[in-house]
């Protein structure tokens, strides 16, 4: 299988994130993508190539141009405003109740981007856990180009391509970044596929977290079906979206399918959910599926609470490929660094119809302990 990767992600070299106001070691770190690349390179069955530049057009096809412009200048703005921090995080968010009682016209006039960069980050941001550093914008643009190059490979005839996107994308909405995500790589890819093929496109989101951004972008769209298996938002991020009764509206009514799972969800729970998701995708016409692939469903993931094991990723990859549709597989989350490479390798080998070929992840015991 062809793999698209760029070292541009290395510039998004974050070391800490904020969790409930406290600085904690970052989860979404550069080592993640390097682990996956190393495992795929050592497999021998993958060809790694660099992305090509696709410009602003495919980004503004799904994102507000204001978000693009903010992310482009955010770091230099922070320096220009004399804020000597190691990373940019929002000060204040425009909570919906700040504008309670005001008319829609007043709200439209008043909810606008301020000039203070901490306010601007609040205007465009979802949460405080997506720190922005000097190299973030170039990295995020690189991840978009990785996704779009994977699309190109499939449009050129490949059955499947894997985009090693970092930073991830599925929490980023039309006019919002957050959840470690800046641009929605999968949504941008799906939109490009709709435009190139004229067909309906399905997105299968297998990250542990609900892809609120992808859901929002295609909420009213009849041509893109979004199907997601994730932790019940009642107990997990992003908390406010991801429930079963979110089915889309207008042309998109019925095109949004959420499958939330309980804490401790097992391999069997996950395979049953996978089959439901795949039935939902098979029910609509189309020949391509974008997979938002996360490994934060793994049993040892530091922020997830499912109980999946490496072998199940091979089986999930096999079942997804059995749809018989072309696959654009894009990396989202997954934070247990020692096993990320093996989990990705297992999934992608499954999708290619190659046997599960487990190897000990380097320096990792069977319980995930690192030597
Ligand atoms: C792409 C992706 O996977 N984004 C995830 C964003 C999650 N942000 C919130 C993290 C909350 C961490 N909770 C820590 C609990 C520790 N016991
Ligand atoms: Zn996630």
mmCIF file of N, CA and C in Angstrom, residues 171 205 207-211 228-246 258-265 269-270 273 276 296-297 303-306:
data_model
loop_
_atom_site.group_PDB
_atom_site.id
_atom_site.type_symbol
_atom_site.label_atom_id
_atom_site.label_comp_id
_atom_site.label_asym_id
_atom_site.label_seq_id
_atom_site.Cartn_x
_atom_site.Cartn_y
_atom_site.Cartn_z
ATOM 1 N N UNK A 171 -11.786 16.830 14.759
ATOM 2 C CA UNK A 171 -12.484 17.765 15.657
ATOM 3 C C UNK A 171 -12.613 19.163 15.060
ATOM 4 N N UNK A 205 -15.538 6.949 10.688
ATOM 5 C CA UNK A 205 -14.656 7.531 11.708
ATOM 6 C C UNK A 205 -14.448 6.517 12.834
ATOM 7 N N UNK A 207 -11.847 6.783 15.129
ATOM 8 C CA UNK A 207 -11.121 7.334 16.276
ATOM 9 C C UNK A 207 -11.965 7.105 17.538
ATOM 10 N N UNK A 208 -11.306 7.034 18.674
ATOM 11 C CA UNK A 208 -12.004 6.848 19.957
ATOM 12 C C UNK A 208 -13.008 7.976 20.232
ATOM 13 N N UNK A 209 -12.669 9.180 19.779
ATOM 14 C CA UNK A 209 -13.518 10.343 20.050
ATOM 15 C C UNK A 209 -14.486 10.598 18.897
ATOM 16 N N UNK A 210 -15.633 11.155 19.211
ATOM 17 C CA UNK A 210 -16.560 11.557 18.156
ATOM 18 C C UNK A 210 -15.930 12.663 17.310
ATOM 19 N N UNK A 211 -16.079 12.557 15.984
ATOM 20 C CA UNK A 211 -15.543 13.573 15.076
ATOM 21 C C UNK A 211 -16.538 14.695 14.884
ATOM 22 N N UNK A 228 -19.786 7.130 12.588
ATOM 23 C CA UNK A 228 -18.718 7.179 13.591
ATOM 24 C C UNK A 228 -18.980 6.228 14.753
ATOM 25 N N UNK A 229 -17.944 5.513 15.143
ATOM 26 C CA UNK A 229 -17.969 4.680 16.358
ATOM 27 C C UNK A 229 -17.049 5.360 17.365
ATOM 28 N N UNK A 230 -17.554 5.630 18.553
ATOM 29 C CA UNK A 230 -16.748 6.428 19.492
ATOM 30 C C UNK A 230 -17.258 6.272 20.925
ATOM 31 N N UNK A 231 -16.471 6.820 21.841
ATOM 32 C CA UNK A 231 -16.870 6.827 23.244
ATOM 33 C C UNK A 231 -18.110 7.700 23.423
ATOM 34 N N UNK A 232 -19.036 7.249 24.240
ATOM 35 C CA UNK A 232 -20.223 8.040 24.549
ATOM 36 C C UNK A 232 -19.789 9.417 25.075
ATOM 37 N N UNK A 233 -20.242 10.492 24.410
ATOM 38 C CA UNK A 233 -19.807 11.839 24.824
ATOM 39 C C UNK A 233 -20.333 12.244 26.199
ATOM 40 N N UNK A 234 -21.231 11.468 26.727
ATOM 41 C CA UNK A 234 -21.682 11.763 28.093
ATOM 42 C C UNK A 234 -20.508 11.684 29.079
ATOM 43 N N UNK A 235 -19.495 10.858 28.758
ATOM 44 C CA UNK A 235 -18.363 10.729 29.678
ATOM 45 C C UNK A 235 -17.038 11.151 29.081
ATOM 46 N N UNK A 236 -16.982 11.388 27.760
ATOM 47 C CA UNK A 236 -15.695 11.642 27.102
ATOM 48 C C UNK A 236 -15.774 12.828 26.150
ATOM 49 N N UNK A 237 -14.637 13.440 25.944
ATOM 50 C CA UNK A 237 -14.477 14.487 24.944
ATOM 51 C C UNK A 237 -15.043 14.019 23.603
ATOM 52 N N UNK A 238 -15.747 14.839 22.811
ATOM 53 C CA UNK A 238 -15.983 16.282 22.966
ATOM 54 C C UNK A 238 -17.250 16.650 23.740
ATOM 55 N N UNK A 239 -17.788 15.754 24.509
ATOM 56 C CA UNK A 239 -18.852 15.992 25.494
ATOM 57 C C UNK A 239 -20.199 16.473 24.937
ATOM 58 N N UNK A 240 -20.179 17.381 23.972
ATOM 59 C CA UNK A 240 -21.419 18.042 23.560
ATOM 60 C C UNK A 240 -22.013 17.510 22.263
ATOM 61 N N UNK A 241 -21.298 16.627 21.593
ATOM 62 C CA UNK A 241 -21.817 16.028 20.358
ATOM 63 C C UNK A 241 -21.372 14.574 20.304
ATOM 64 N N UNK A 242 -22.147 13.768 19.549
ATOM 65 C CA UNK A 242 -21.778 12.371 19.333
ATOM 66 C C UNK A 242 -22.860 11.399 19.770
ATOM 67 N N UNK A 243 -24.062 11.906 20.038
ATOM 68 C CA UNK A 243 -25.130 11.027 20.518
ATOM 69 C C UNK A 243 -25.921 10.438 19.345
ATOM 70 N N UNK A 244 -26.662 9.370 19.642
ATOM 71 C CA UNK A 244 -27.363 8.646 18.565
ATOM 72 C C UNK A 244 -28.439 9.481 17.898
ATOM 73 N N UNK A 245 -29.003 10.443 18.615
ATOM 74 C CA UNK A 245 -30.100 11.207 18.006
ATOM 75 C C UNK A 245 -29.612 12.336 17.089
ATOM 76 N N UNK A 246 -28.329 12.433 16.880
ATOM 77 C CA UNK A 246 -27.782 13.404 15.920
ATOM 78 C C UNK A 246 -27.716 12.727 14.558
ATOM 79 N N UNK A 258 -24.256 8.038 14.431
ATOM 80 C CA UNK A 258 -23.356 7.961 15.588
ATOM 81 C C UNK A 258 -23.578 6.656 16.342
ATOM 82 N N UNK A 259 -22.474 5.973 16.641
ATOM 83 C CA UNK A 259 -22.536 4.719 17.393
ATOM 84 C C UNK A 259 -21.652 4.876 18.635
ATOM 85 N N UNK A 260 -22.233 5.385 19.726
ATOM 86 C CA UNK A 260 -21.437 5.556 20.956
ATOM 87 C C UNK A 260 -21.310 4.247 21.724
ATOM 88 N N UNK A 261 -20.143 4.045 22.326
ATOM 89 C CA UNK A 261 -19.891 2.815 23.088
ATOM 90 C C UNK A 261 -19.560 3.135 24.549
ATOM 91 N N UNK A 262 -19.778 2.147 25.387
ATOM 92 C CA UNK A 262 -19.566 2.283 26.831
ATOM 93 C C UNK A 262 -18.075 2.230 27.175
ATOM 94 N N UNK A 263 -17.744 2.658 28.363
ATOM 95 C CA UNK A 263 -16.381 2.504 28.875
ATOM 96 C C UNK A 263 -16.058 1.019 28.954
ATOM 97 N N UNK A 264 -14.850 0.653 28.601
ATOM 98 C CA UNK A 264 -14.445 -0.746 28.665
ATOM 99 C C UNK A 264 -14.868 -1.560 27.463
ATOM 100 N N UNK A 265 -15.360 -0.910 26.410
ATOM 101 C CA UNK A 265 -15.819 -1.632 25.211
ATOM 102 C C UNK A 265 -14.746 -2.622 24.746
ATOM 103 N N UNK A 269 -17.514 -6.020 21.265
ATOM 104 C CA UNK A 269 -18.380 -4.829 21.159
ATOM 105 C C UNK A 269 -18.005 -4.036 19.910
ATOM 106 N N UNK A 270 -16.698 -3.908 19.708
ATOM 107 C CA UNK A 270 -16.228 -3.046 18.623
ATOM 108 C C UNK A 270 -16.519 -3.668 17.258
ATOM 109 N N UNK A 273 -20.123 -3.165 16.465
ATOM 110 C CA UNK A 273 -20.346 -1.774 16.040
ATOM 111 C C UNK A 273 -19.804 -1.558 14.625
ATOM 112 N N UNK A 276 -22.268 -2.821 12.101
ATOM 113 C CA UNK A 276 -23.390 -1.873 11.944
ATOM 114 C C UNK A 276 -22.976 -0.684 11.097
ATOM 115 N N UNK A 296 -6.671 5.442 19.505
ATOM 116 C CA UNK A 296 -6.947 5.737 20.907
ATOM 117 C C UNK A 296 -8.054 4.831 21.444
ATOM 118 N N UNK A 297 -8.518 3.888 20.592
ATOM 119 C CA UNK A 297 -9.413 2.812 21.025
ATOM 120 C C UNK A 297 -8.639 1.660 21.668
ATOM 121 N N UNK A 303 -5.587 8.167 27.048
ATOM 122 C CA UNK A 303 -6.786 9.011 27.211
ATOM 123 C C UNK A 303 -8.072 8.292 26.807
ATOM 124 N N UNK A 304 -7.960 7.101 26.235
ATOM 125 C CA UNK A 304 -9.155 6.345 25.887
ATOM 126 C C UNK A 304 -9.548 5.373 26.996
ATOM 127 N N UNK A 305 -10.758 4.787 26.891
ATOM 128 C CA UNK A 305 -11.169 3.805 27.902
ATOM 129 C C UNK A 305 -11.776 2.541 27.283
ATOM 130 N N UNK A 306 -11.448 2.256 26.015
ATOM 131 C CA UNK A 306 -11.850 0.985 25.414
ATOM 132 C C UNK A 306 -10.768 -0.069 25.716
#
